[in-house]
Amino acid sequence: MPDSQYISELKNRITERNPNQTEFMQAVTEILDNVAEELEDNDEYRRYRIFERLTEPDRIISFKVEWLDDRGCAQLNRGWRVQQSNLIGPYKGGLRFHPTVSESVIKFLAFEQCFKNALTGLPLGGGKGGSDFDPKGRSDHEIMSFCQAFMTQLYRHIGANVDVPAGDINVGAREIGFLYGQYRKIRNQFSGVLTGKAIEMGGSLVRTEATGFGVIYFLQHVLEHKELQLEGLTLTISGAGNVALFAAKKALEQGAKVITLSNSRGVLFKDNGFSNDDIEWLIKYDNIKDNTLLSFAEERDGEWRAGEKPWQYKCDVAVPCATQNEMNGEEASTLIKNGCKVVICGANMPCTSEAIEAIHNAKNCCYIPGKASNAGGVAVSGLEMSQNAGFESQTFEYLDGRLRDIMKHIHGQCVKCGESDTGDVNYERGASVAGFHILAKAMLAQGV
Ligand code: NDP
Ligand code: 2IT
């Protein structure tokens, strides 16, 4: 659709207000292009500048993180928390520790998080945080020192009803434990201020598995809608962390074959597919070995291909679960040429705009954006918050059932807002429009 004057002026204003923020503008443009028609058709949305106001974070907190390494030397990092919108609930979203973290990266994640959280149907606002800290090669003691220093800065800005961080890249149960311990000591308070906690300290069953399991539950609905089934299909998965491994585990349980996993250093390819034992081994050694995939190839089997990515292999479904922009246009075209039917995102914004365009232009392949398919993690975080607020804990079966229901609910909204007359579903449009309507309604109802 060609840009109308209103949409192109809006884009220009947002670009001017956010100079040099490539990832943030990529996320904004992706959603804006999909809700453009709704803006054109609704005078109130334009008069109250709903879209533009949603792009501007409520506040951006940035801080210095100083800590001592094992040699007794001072280390300096930068930390951020972007509180994007609390229109429909407390700010909610993960923390990422990675050298590529910048204000633009945290802003894109916070912006997307608002739409994702709205789609869950739970009362969760959107936020994201993190640091340019690189945990690679750091000892447990150094990780603890960093987490304590980070929380010493962050604690004053968060709270169980204010802003509830969780994990993301390089922030798992270990880091959440250190962060939570520091918060508890500073505030003398045991509350649900973080999610993804260990079970012994108020964590929720199913949270560890939730994002990966949720991706596969969503995939099952997509396939069902296409009158296909997961059993017997071949999947290529990227990443080898929390999301990738639990997506692989659930896919195997449902009778699919997973032939790749990857990390920043290369791809592990197993022609005959990983077994459940293989995945359990990788889950066990994630965080313990320097390069779990390489160790797997050396100690067990599979082929380690340094510097490569999973998108050259023939598959029915591709599941990018590592990081933003990990699949480019050329790689998407290769997947399509090799017969891939679905690209479903475990990671946030893993496909470049060119990759998404290539998938949309392909007749037989569909694209599922992370804000729909990876919402299972934050959804179970929401269930962890309600368990904490009620001083209670639910069973695995109950929570897994809630997760399945929520993924089905999100799929339903994507179909409702993204289905064309021919019955094809544009999931990107469906997720953007459905999320946008929820946020817009809340914004209009609450006044300027
Ligand atoms: P983990 O830290 O557990 O795993 C990340 C994986 O991605 C690792 O294998 C890592 O490799 C790889 N990776 C990270 N950065 C890069 C990079 N620049 N290039 C190539 N590979 C990279 O993180 P998660 O599994 O939790 O998160 C993965 C993705 O899923 C992220 O996009 C995150 O935002 C998203 N997500 C996570 C949720 C959660 O609940 N955890 C919820 C929803 C989305 P290496 O070890 O070599 O760095
Ligand atoms: O991107 C995400 O949705 C997450 N990293 C999970 C956020 C959360 O609050 O559980």
Short mmCIF file of C-alpha atoms and ligand atoms in Angstrom, two decimals:
data_model
loop_
_atom_site.label_atom_id
_atom_site.label_comp_id
_atom_site.label_asym_id
_atom_site.label_seq_id
_atom_site.Cartn_x
_atom_site.Cartn_y
_atom_site.Cartn_z
CA MET A 1 0.00 0.00 0.00
CA PRO A 2 1.52 3.38 -0.93
CA ASP A 3 2.00 5.70 2.05
CA SER A 4 -0.69 8.34 2.38
CA GLN A 5 0.44 11.84 3.21
CA TYR A 6 -0.71 11.37 6.82
CA ILE A 7 1.30 8.16 7.26
CA SER A 8 4.46 9.49 5.64
CA GLU A 9 4.34 12.68 7.73
CA LEU A 10 3.82 10.58 10.84
CA LYS A 11 6.80 8.38 9.92
CA ASN A 12 8.95 11.45 9.34
CA ARG A 13 8.03 12.96 12.71
CA ILE A 14 8.83 9.76 14.59
CA THR A 15 12.11 9.35 12.66
CA GLU A 16 13.13 12.92 13.45
CA ARG A 17 12.39 12.39 17.13
CA ASN A 18 14.48 9.20 17.22
CA PRO A 19 17.62 9.86 15.20
CA ASN A 20 20.07 6.96 14.65
CA GLN A 21 17.78 4.43 16.32
CA THR A 22 17.74 1.82 13.59
CA GLU A 23 16.24 -1.12 15.47
CA PHE A 24 13.60 1.03 17.13
CA MET A 25 12.53 2.57 13.81
CA GLN A 26 12.47 -0.89 12.20
CA ALA A 27 10.01 -2.11 14.86
CA VAL A 28 7.91 1.07 14.63
CA THR A 29 7.75 0.94 10.83
CA GLU A 30 6.78 -2.73 10.84
CA ILE A 31 3.78 -2.03 13.07
CA LEU A 32 2.86 1.31 11.50
CA ASP A 33 2.71 -0.19 8.00
CA ASN A 34 0.31 -2.80 9.34
CA VAL A 35 -2.01 -0.43 11.20
CA ALA A 36 -1.93 2.33 8.55
CA GLU A 37 -5.43 1.49 7.31
CA GLU A 38 -6.87 1.64 10.83
CA LEU A 39 -5.34 5.10 11.27
CA GLU A 40 -6.71 6.27 7.93
CA ASP A 41 -10.17 5.04 8.83
CA ASN A 42 -10.40 6.42 12.35
CA ASP A 43 -10.56 10.13 12.96
CA GLU A 44 -10.19 9.76 16.75
CA TYR A 45 -6.95 7.79 16.37
CA ARG A 46 -5.53 10.65 14.30
CA ARG A 47 -6.92 13.52 16.38
CA TYR A 48 -5.55 12.05 19.60
CA ARG A 49 -2.28 11.04 17.91
CA ILE A 50 -2.66 7.53 19.33
CA PHE A 51 0.08 5.82 17.32
CA GLU A 52 2.62 8.57 17.84
CA ARG A 53 1.95 8.65 21.58
CA LEU A 54 2.43 4.89 21.77
CA THR A 55 5.88 5.17 20.19
CA GLU A 56 7.12 7.60 22.85
CA PRO A 57 8.23 5.79 26.05
CA ASP A 58 6.70 7.04 29.30
CA ARG A 59 10.27 7.31 30.51
CA ILE A 60 13.77 6.08 29.71
CA ILE A 61 15.97 5.42 32.70
CA SER A 62 19.67 5.04 32.05
CA PHE A 63 22.32 4.50 34.65
CA LYS A 64 25.93 3.69 35.30
CA VAL A 65 26.80 0.24 36.64
CA GLU A 66 30.13 -0.01 38.47
CA TRP A 67 31.40 -3.30 39.83
CA LEU A 68 34.60 -5.12 40.79
CA ASP A 69 35.90 -8.06 38.74
CA ASP A 70 37.75 -11.07 40.20
CA ARG A 71 41.11 -9.30 39.88
CA GLY A 72 39.84 -6.43 42.02
CA CYS A 73 39.64 -4.07 39.01
CA ALA A 74 36.75 -1.66 38.55
CA GLN A 75 34.42 -2.36 35.62
CA LEU A 76 32.02 0.07 34.06
CA ASN A 77 28.81 -0.70 32.16
CA ARG A 78 25.67 1.07 31.07
CA GLY A 79 22.18 0.03 32.17
CA TRP A 80 18.72 0.96 30.87
CA ARG A 81 15.08 0.46 31.72
CA VAL A 82 12.61 1.73 29.17
CA GLN A 83 9.14 2.07 30.69
CA GLN A 84 7.17 2.24 27.48
CA SER A 85 3.53 2.14 28.53
CA ASN A 86 1.52 1.21 31.64
CA LEU A 87 -1.84 1.86 29.98
CA ILE A 88 -3.09 -1.67 30.59
CA GLY A 89 -0.96 -2.88 33.51
CA PRO A 90 2.39 -2.48 35.28
CA TYR A 91 5.39 -2.13 32.94
CA LYS A 92 6.45 -5.68 32.12
CA GLY A 93 9.30 -7.11 30.10
CA GLY A 94 12.70 -8.71 30.35
CA LEU A 95 16.28 -7.63 30.98
CA ARG A 96 18.99 -8.40 28.41
CA PHE A 97 22.73 -8.48 29.14
CA HIS A 98 24.66 -8.42 25.88
CA PRO A 99 27.41 -6.25 24.36
CA THR A 100 25.07 -5.30 21.47
CA VAL A 101 22.54 -3.72 23.87
CA SER A 102 21.94 -0.03 23.15
CA GLU A 103 19.13 2.43 23.79
CA SER A 104 17.71 1.69 20.34
CA VAL A 105 17.66 -2.08 21.00
CA ILE A 106 15.95 -1.70 24.38
CA LYS A 107 13.44 0.78 22.90
CA PHE A 108 12.50 -1.57 20.05
CA LEU A 109 12.00 -4.40 22.53
CA ALA A 110 9.93 -2.22 24.89
CA PHE A 111 7.74 -0.98 22.04
CA GLU A 112 7.06 -4.49 20.71
CA GLN A 113 6.46 -5.74 24.24
CA CYS A 114 3.43 -3.44 24.63
CA PHE A 115 1.67 -5.09 21.67
CA LYS A 116 2.69 -8.59 22.71
CA ASN A 117 1.50 -8.11 26.27
CA ALA A 118 -1.81 -6.66 25.08
CA LEU A 119 -2.38 -9.76 22.94
CA THR A 120 -2.06 -12.07 25.97
CA GLY A 121 -5.30 -10.62 27.39
CA LEU A 122 -3.58 -10.15 30.76
CA PRO A 123 -3.22 -6.75 32.48
CA LEU A 124 0.43 -6.18 31.51
CA GLY A 125 2.01 -2.93 30.31
CA GLY A 126 5.24 -2.88 28.32
CA GLY A 127 8.87 -2.26 29.23
CA LYS A 128 12.35 -3.64 28.67
CA GLY A 129 15.78 -3.17 30.18
CA GLY A 130 19.31 -4.40 30.11
CA SER A 131 22.97 -3.63 29.90
CA ASP A 132 25.90 -3.77 27.50
CA PHE A 133 27.56 -6.13 30.03
CA ASP A 134 29.05 -9.22 28.33
CA PRO A 135 28.79 -12.25 30.63
CA LYS A 136 30.93 -14.47 28.32
CA GLY A 137 33.98 -15.70 30.21
CA ARG A 138 32.84 -14.17 33.51
CA SER A 139 32.86 -16.23 36.72
CA ASP A 140 29.73 -16.86 38.81
CA HIS A 141 31.11 -14.40 41.33
CA GLU A 142 31.52 -11.71 38.67
CA ILE A 143 27.99 -12.33 37.38
CA MET A 144 26.71 -11.93 40.95
CA SER A 145 28.67 -8.70 41.49
CA PHE A 146 27.35 -7.27 38.24
CA CYS A 147 23.73 -8.23 39.02
CA GLN A 148 23.96 -6.68 42.48
CA ALA A 149 25.41 -3.46 41.09
CA PHE A 150 22.73 -3.36 38.37
CA MET A 151 19.90 -3.81 40.90
CA THR A 152 21.41 -1.21 43.23
CA GLN A 153 20.63 1.29 40.47
CA LEU A 154 17.37 -0.22 39.21
CA TYR A 155 15.52 -0.95 42.48
CA ARG A 156 14.12 2.55 42.96
CA HIS A 157 12.29 2.42 39.63
CA ILE A 158 10.52 -0.95 39.90
CA GLY A 159 7.89 -2.64 42.10
CA ALA A 160 5.30 -5.43 41.98
CA ASN A 161 2.60 -2.98 40.81
CA VAL A 162 4.94 -0.57 39.06
CA ASP A 163 7.39 -2.39 36.81
CA VAL A 164 8.20 -6.11 36.86
CA PRO A 165 11.36 -7.16 34.96
CA ALA A 166 12.19 -10.74 33.96
CA GLY A 167 14.83 -12.54 31.89
CA ASP A 168 15.90 -12.25 28.27
CA ILE A 169 19.21 -12.97 26.50
CA ASN A 170 21.83 -13.99 29.10
CA VAL A 171 19.42 -13.38 31.97
CA GLY A 172 18.04 -16.67 33.27
CA ALA A 173 17.18 -18.12 36.67
CA ARG A 174 20.71 -17.60 38.03
CA GLU A 175 20.77 -13.87 37.22
CA ILE A 176 17.16 -13.36 38.35
CA GLY A 177 18.17 -14.98 41.69
CA PHE A 178 21.06 -12.54 42.20
CA LEU A 179 18.94 -9.56 41.15
CA TYR A 180 16.08 -10.62 43.40
CA GLY A 181 18.38 -11.16 46.40
CA GLN A 182 19.72 -7.63 46.08
CA TYR A 183 16.24 -6.12 45.73
CA ARG A 184 15.00 -8.01 48.80
CA LYS A 185 17.94 -6.76 50.88
CA ILE A 186 17.67 -3.14 49.79
CA ARG A 187 13.87 -2.92 50.13
CA ASN A 188 13.41 -5.43 52.98
CA GLN A 189 10.50 -6.69 50.98
CA PHE A 190 9.53 -10.06 49.54
CA SER A 191 7.23 -9.26 46.62
CA GLY A 192 6.62 -10.27 43.04
CA VAL A 193 8.95 -7.61 41.67
CA LEU A 194 10.69 -9.97 39.22
CA THR A 195 9.42 -12.99 37.33
CA GLY A 196 11.34 -16.04 36.22
CA LYS A 197 12.35 -16.70 39.83
CA ALA A 198 13.31 -20.16 41.07
CA ILE A 199 10.36 -22.15 42.41
CA GLU A 200 11.68 -21.97 46.00
CA MET A 201 11.49 -18.17 46.01
CA GLY A 202 8.09 -17.53 44.51
CA GLY A 203 8.75 -18.61 40.94
CA SER A 204 6.14 -20.27 38.76
CA LEU A 205 6.10 -23.72 37.27
CA VAL A 206 6.12 -23.65 33.44
CA ARG A 207 7.89 -20.23 33.30
CA THR A 208 11.18 -21.83 32.20
CA GLU A 209 9.49 -23.76 29.42
CA ALA A 210 6.83 -21.18 28.56
CA THR A 211 8.30 -19.24 25.64
CA GLY A 212 9.52 -22.29 23.70
CA PHE A 213 6.43 -24.38 24.47
CA GLY A 214 4.21 -21.42 23.55
CA VAL A 215 5.91 -21.06 20.15
CA ILE A 216 5.09 -24.68 19.35
CA TYR A 217 1.49 -24.40 20.64
CA PHE A 218 1.08 -21.40 18.35
CA LEU A 219 2.66 -23.28 15.44
CA GLN A 220 0.16 -26.09 15.91
CA HIS A 221 -2.71 -23.61 15.47
CA VAL A 222 -1.09 -22.12 12.37
CA LEU A 223 -0.66 -25.58 10.84
CA GLU A 224 -4.17 -26.62 11.79
CA HIS A 225 -5.49 -23.51 10.04
CA LYS A 226 -3.58 -24.63 6.92
CA GLU A 227 -4.94 -28.16 7.39
CA LEU A 228 -1.47 -29.48 8.15
CA GLN A 229 -0.05 -31.15 11.24
CA LEU A 230 3.24 -30.91 13.07
CA GLU A 231 3.91 -34.62 13.29
CA GLY A 232 6.51 -35.65 10.71
CA LEU A 233 7.59 -32.11 9.78
CA THR A 234 11.25 -31.02 9.79
CA LEU A 235 12.22 -27.91 11.76
CA THR A 236 15.36 -25.78 11.66
CA ILE A 237 15.82 -23.86 14.91
CA SER A 238 18.40 -21.16 15.60
CA GLY A 239 19.73 -20.34 19.05
CA ALA A 240 20.59 -22.78 21.81
CA GLY A 241 19.26 -20.94 24.83
CA ASN A 242 16.05 -20.93 26.82
CA VAL A 243 13.65 -20.35 23.93
CA ALA A 244 15.35 -22.60 21.34
CA LEU A 245 15.80 -25.61 23.62
CA PHE A 246 12.25 -25.68 25.00
CA ALA A 247 10.80 -25.12 21.53
CA ALA A 248 12.87 -28.10 20.35
CA LYS A 249 11.74 -30.21 23.30
CA LYS A 250 8.04 -29.55 22.67
CA ALA A 251 8.41 -30.02 18.90
CA LEU A 252 9.99 -33.46 19.43
CA GLU A 253 7.25 -34.40 21.86
CA GLN A 254 4.73 -33.61 19.11
CA GLY A 255 6.48 -35.87 16.59
CA ALA A 256 8.46 -33.27 14.61
CA LYS A 257 12.12 -33.59 13.63
CA VAL A 258 14.58 -30.84 14.66
CA ILE A 259 17.78 -30.80 12.59
CA THR A 260 19.61 -27.65 13.72
CA LEU A 261 20.44 -25.48 16.72
CA SER A 262 22.92 -22.61 16.62
CA ASN A 263 24.71 -19.91 18.59
CA SER A 264 26.77 -16.83 17.83
CA ARG A 265 29.66 -19.06 16.76
CA GLY A 266 28.02 -21.52 14.38
CA VAL A 267 25.43 -24.19 13.74
CA LEU A 268 25.04 -27.74 15.02
CA PHE A 269 23.44 -29.92 12.33
CA LYS A 270 22.05 -33.36 12.95
CA ASP A 271 20.73 -34.98 9.80
CA ASN A 272 18.60 -37.60 11.56
CA GLY A 273 17.31 -35.08 14.10
CA PHE A 274 17.96 -34.45 17.80
CA SER A 275 16.51 -36.84 20.36
CA ASN A 276 14.86 -35.83 23.61
CA ASP A 277 18.00 -37.05 25.43
CA ASP A 278 20.11 -34.73 23.28
CA ILE A 279 17.95 -31.74 24.21
CA GLU A 280 18.01 -32.66 27.92
CA TRP A 281 21.82 -32.84 27.71
CA LEU A 282 21.95 -29.37 26.12
CA ILE A 283 19.57 -27.93 28.74
CA LYS A 284 21.73 -29.42 31.49
CA TYR A 285 24.99 -27.94 30.17
CA ASP A 286 23.60 -24.56 28.98
CA ASN A 287 25.42 -21.98 31.18
CA ILE A 288 28.06 -24.55 32.24
CA LYS A 289 30.08 -25.15 29.07
CA ASP A 290 31.63 -22.35 27.05
CA ASN A 291 30.13 -23.53 23.75
CA THR A 292 27.56 -26.24 24.53
CA LEU A 293 26.90 -27.01 20.86
CA LEU A 294 30.57 -27.55 20.03
CA SER A 295 30.95 -29.74 23.15
CA PHE A 296 27.91 -31.71 22.00
CA ALA A 297 29.50 -32.38 18.61
CA GLU A 298 32.78 -33.40 20.28
CA GLU A 299 31.31 -35.54 23.04
CA ARG A 300 28.18 -36.93 21.35
CA ASP A 301 27.40 -36.52 17.66
CA GLY A 302 26.14 -34.08 15.03
CA GLU A 303 28.15 -31.80 12.78
CA TRP A 304 29.48 -28.48 14.08
CA ARG A 305 29.78 -25.87 11.31
CA ALA A 306 31.60 -22.80 12.58
CA GLY A 307 30.35 -19.43 11.35
CA GLU A 308 27.25 -20.86 9.63
CA LYS A 309 23.54 -20.30 10.20
CA PRO A 310 20.63 -22.76 9.99
CA TRP A 311 18.78 -21.22 7.05
CA GLN A 312 20.53 -23.12 4.25
CA TYR A 313 19.00 -26.47 5.29
CA LYS A 314 15.82 -27.88 3.78
CA CYS A 315 12.95 -27.71 6.26
CA ASP A 316 9.17 -27.35 6.55
CA VAL A 317 9.30 -24.82 9.38
CA ALA A 318 12.05 -22.37 10.41
CA VAL A 319 12.10 -21.14 14.00
CA PRO A 320 14.56 -18.28 14.62
CA CYS A 321 15.14 -18.21 18.41
CA ALA A 322 18.40 -16.25 18.85
CA THR A 323 18.30 -12.49 18.28
CA GLN A 324 17.12 -9.55 16.16
CA ASN A 325 17.85 -9.47 12.41
CA GLU A 326 19.40 -12.93 12.40
CA MET A 327 17.66 -13.82 9.10
CA ASN A 328 18.13 -11.59 6.06
CA GLY A 329 16.26 -11.42 2.76
CA GLU A 330 18.60 -13.79 0.97
CA GLU A 331 18.38 -16.37 3.73
CA ALA A 332 14.58 -16.14 3.76
CA SER A 333 14.56 -16.66 -0.02
CA THR A 334 16.74 -19.75 0.35
CA LEU A 335 14.33 -21.18 2.92
CA ILE A 336 11.37 -20.53 0.62
CA LYS A 337 13.16 -22.07 -2.36
CA ASN A 338 13.79 -25.16 -0.24
CA GLY A 339 10.07 -25.54 0.51
CA CYS A 340 9.75 -23.92 3.94
CA LYS A 341 6.06 -23.33 4.74
CA VAL A 342 6.23 -21.32 7.97
CA VAL A 343 8.76 -18.97 9.56
CA ILE A 344 7.71 -18.61 13.19
CA CYS A 345 9.65 -16.29 15.50
CA GLY A 346 10.83 -17.38 18.93
CA ALA A 347 13.15 -14.38 19.09
CA ASN A 348 12.05 -10.75 18.95
CA MET A 349 12.28 -9.27 15.41
CA PRO A 350 14.67 -11.96 14.12
CA CYS A 351 13.78 -11.24 10.47
CA THR A 352 14.98 -8.15 8.63
CA SER A 353 12.37 -6.14 6.71
CA GLU A 354 13.72 -7.72 3.51
CA ALA A 355 13.26 -11.22 4.96
CA ILE A 356 9.65 -10.45 5.94
CA GLU A 357 8.96 -9.03 2.50
CA ALA A 358 10.39 -12.13 0.82
CA ILE A 359 8.17 -14.37 2.96
CA HIS A 360 5.06 -12.27 2.31
CA ASN A 361 5.78 -12.39 -1.43
CA ALA A 362 6.10 -16.17 -1.40
CA LYS A 363 2.91 -18.03 -2.22
CA ASN A 364 3.35 -20.95 0.11
CA CYS A 365 5.13 -19.59 3.14
CA CYS A 366 3.82 -17.55 6.04
CA TYR A 367 5.50 -15.33 8.62
CA ILE A 368 4.56 -15.35 12.33
CA PRO A 369 5.90 -12.35 14.26
CA GLY A 370 7.33 -12.80 17.75
CA LYS A 371 4.78 -10.52 19.34
CA ALA A 372 2.25 -13.27 18.66
CA SER A 373 4.26 -16.50 18.78
CA ASN A 374 6.70 -15.83 21.63
CA ALA A 375 4.15 -14.29 24.00
CA GLY A 376 3.99 -17.47 26.09
CA GLY A 377 6.95 -16.38 28.23
CA VAL A 378 5.48 -13.09 29.32
CA ALA A 379 2.06 -14.70 29.68
CA VAL A 380 3.35 -17.17 32.27
CA SER A 381 5.24 -14.26 33.87
CA GLY A 382 1.80 -12.66 34.25
CA LEU A 383 0.57 -15.86 35.89
CA GLU A 384 3.62 -15.78 38.19
CA MET A 385 2.65 -12.23 39.21
CA SER A 386 -0.88 -13.28 40.09
CA GLN A 387 0.38 -16.30 42.04
CA ASN A 388 2.73 -14.00 43.99
CA ALA A 389 0.00 -11.44 44.63
CA GLY A 390 -2.27 -14.17 46.00
CA PHE A 391 0.53 -15.93 47.98
CA GLU A 392 -0.29 -19.16 46.22
CA SER A 393 1.15 -21.55 43.64
CA GLN A 394 -0.55 -23.47 40.88
CA THR A 395 0.24 -26.90 39.43
CA PHE A 396 2.20 -27.53 36.24
CA GLU A 397 -0.89 -28.94 34.53
CA TYR A 398 -3.02 -25.91 35.38
CA LEU A 399 -0.39 -23.42 34.18
CA ASP A 400 0.40 -25.37 31.02
CA GLY A 401 -3.34 -25.40 30.29
CA ARG A 402 -3.51 -21.61 30.79
CA LEU A 403 -0.50 -21.19 28.47
CA ARG A 404 -2.20 -23.29 25.77
CA ASP A 405 -5.41 -21.26 26.14
CA ILE A 406 -3.54 -17.96 25.89
CA MET A 407 -1.66 -19.03 22.73
CA LYS A 408 -4.98 -20.14 21.21
CA HIS A 409 -6.52 -16.80 22.15
CA ILE A 410 -3.65 -14.90 20.47
CA HIS A 411 -3.98 -17.05 17.36
CA GLY A 412 -7.70 -16.31 17.25
CA GLN A 413 -7.06 -12.56 17.40
CA CYS A 414 -4.49 -12.78 14.57
CA VAL A 415 -6.98 -14.65 12.39
CA LYS A 416 -9.78 -12.21 13.22
CA CYS A 417 -7.74 -9.14 12.30
CA GLY A 418 -5.45 -10.64 9.66
CA GLU A 419 -7.55 -13.00 7.51
CA SER A 420 -8.14 -12.02 3.89
CA ASP A 421 -11.17 -12.86 1.74
CA THR A 422 -9.26 -15.83 0.33
CA GLY A 423 -8.77 -17.27 3.83
CA ASP A 424 -5.03 -16.55 3.98
CA VAL A 425 -3.91 -15.07 7.28
CA ASN A 426 -1.39 -12.23 7.45
CA TYR A 427 -0.25 -12.85 11.03
CA GLU A 428 1.90 -9.76 11.13
CA ARG A 429 -1.04 -7.57 10.25
CA GLY A 430 -3.39 -9.51 12.53
CA ALA A 431 -1.11 -9.23 15.57
CA SER A 432 -0.32 -5.55 15.00
CA VAL A 433 -3.94 -4.54 14.45
CA ALA A 434 -5.34 -6.59 17.35
CA GLY A 435 -2.67 -5.29 19.78
CA PHE A 436 -3.09 -1.74 18.54
CA HIS A 437 -6.87 -1.72 19.05
CA ILE A 438 -6.45 -2.81 22.69
CA LEU A 439 -3.85 -0.13 23.43
CA ALA A 440 -5.71 2.57 21.49
CA LYS A 441 -8.94 1.85 23.34
CA ALA A 442 -7.18 2.09 26.71
CA MET A 443 -5.47 5.33 25.69
CA LEU A 444 -8.67 6.96 24.48
CA ALA A 445 -10.57 5.86 27.59
CA GLN A 446 -7.95 7.34 29.93
CA GLY A 447 -7.87 10.80 28.36
CA VAL A 448 -4.87 12.85 27.35
P1 NDP B 1 19.45 -17.10 25.86
O1 NDP B 1 20.47 -16.18 26.41
O2 NDP B 1 18.98 -18.22 26.70
O3 NDP B 1 19.96 -17.71 24.46
C1 NDP B 1 20.30 -16.88 23.42
C2 NDP B 1 20.81 -17.72 22.27
O4 NDP B 1 20.91 -16.90 21.11
C3 NDP B 1 22.20 -18.27 22.52
O5 NDP B 1 22.33 -19.50 21.86
C4 NDP B 1 23.10 -17.22 21.90
O6 NDP B 1 24.37 -17.69 21.47
C5 NDP B 1 22.27 -16.80 20.70
N1 NDP B 1 22.60 -15.41 20.36
C6 NDP B 1 22.46 -14.33 21.15
N2 NDP B 1 22.89 -13.23 20.52
C7 NDP B 1 23.30 -13.64 19.30
C8 NDP B 1 23.84 -12.98 18.19
N3 NDP B 1 24.06 -11.65 18.20
N4 NDP B 1 24.12 -13.73 17.08
C9 NDP B 1 23.91 -15.06 17.07
N5 NDP B 1 23.41 -15.75 18.11
C10 NDP B 1 23.10 -15.05 19.20
O7 NDP B 1 18.23 -16.16 25.44
P2 NDP B 1 16.69 -16.55 25.21
O8 NDP B 1 16.60 -17.91 24.65
O9 NDP B 1 15.96 -16.22 26.45
O10 NDP B 1 16.27 -15.47 24.14
C11 NDP B 1 16.38 -15.69 22.74
C12 NDP B 1 15.47 -14.75 21.99
O11 NDP B 1 14.12 -14.95 22.41
C13 NDP B 1 15.73 -13.26 22.21
O12 NDP B 1 15.42 -12.56 21.01
C14 NDP B 1 14.73 -12.86 23.27
O13 NDP B 1 14.42 -11.50 23.23
C15 NDP B 1 13.54 -13.72 22.85
N6 NDP B 1 12.54 -13.99 23.87
C16 NDP B 1 12.89 -14.54 25.07
C17 NDP B 1 11.91 -14.82 26.01
C18 NDP B 1 12.23 -15.49 27.29
O14 NDP B 1 11.28 -15.77 28.04
N7 NDP B 1 13.46 -15.81 27.60
C19 NDP B 1 10.50 -14.48 25.77
C20 NDP B 1 10.24 -13.97 24.44
C21 NDP B 1 11.24 -13.73 23.55
P3 NDP B 1 25.70 -17.38 22.35
O15 NDP B 1 25.52 -18.19 23.59
O16 NDP B 1 26.82 -17.82 21.47
O17 NDP B 1 25.69 -15.90 22.63
O1 2IT B 2 10.60 -10.75 25.22
C1 2IT B 2 9.92 -11.21 26.16
O2 2IT B 2 8.70 -11.33 26.08
C2 2IT B 2 10.63 -11.65 27.36
N1 2IT B 2 11.85 -11.60 27.39
C3 2IT B 2 9.86 -12.13 28.55
C4 2IT B 2 9.37 -10.96 29.37
C5 2IT B 2 8.74 -11.30 30.69
O3 2IT B 2 8.41 -10.34 31.39
O4 2IT B 2 8.56 -12.47 31.03
#
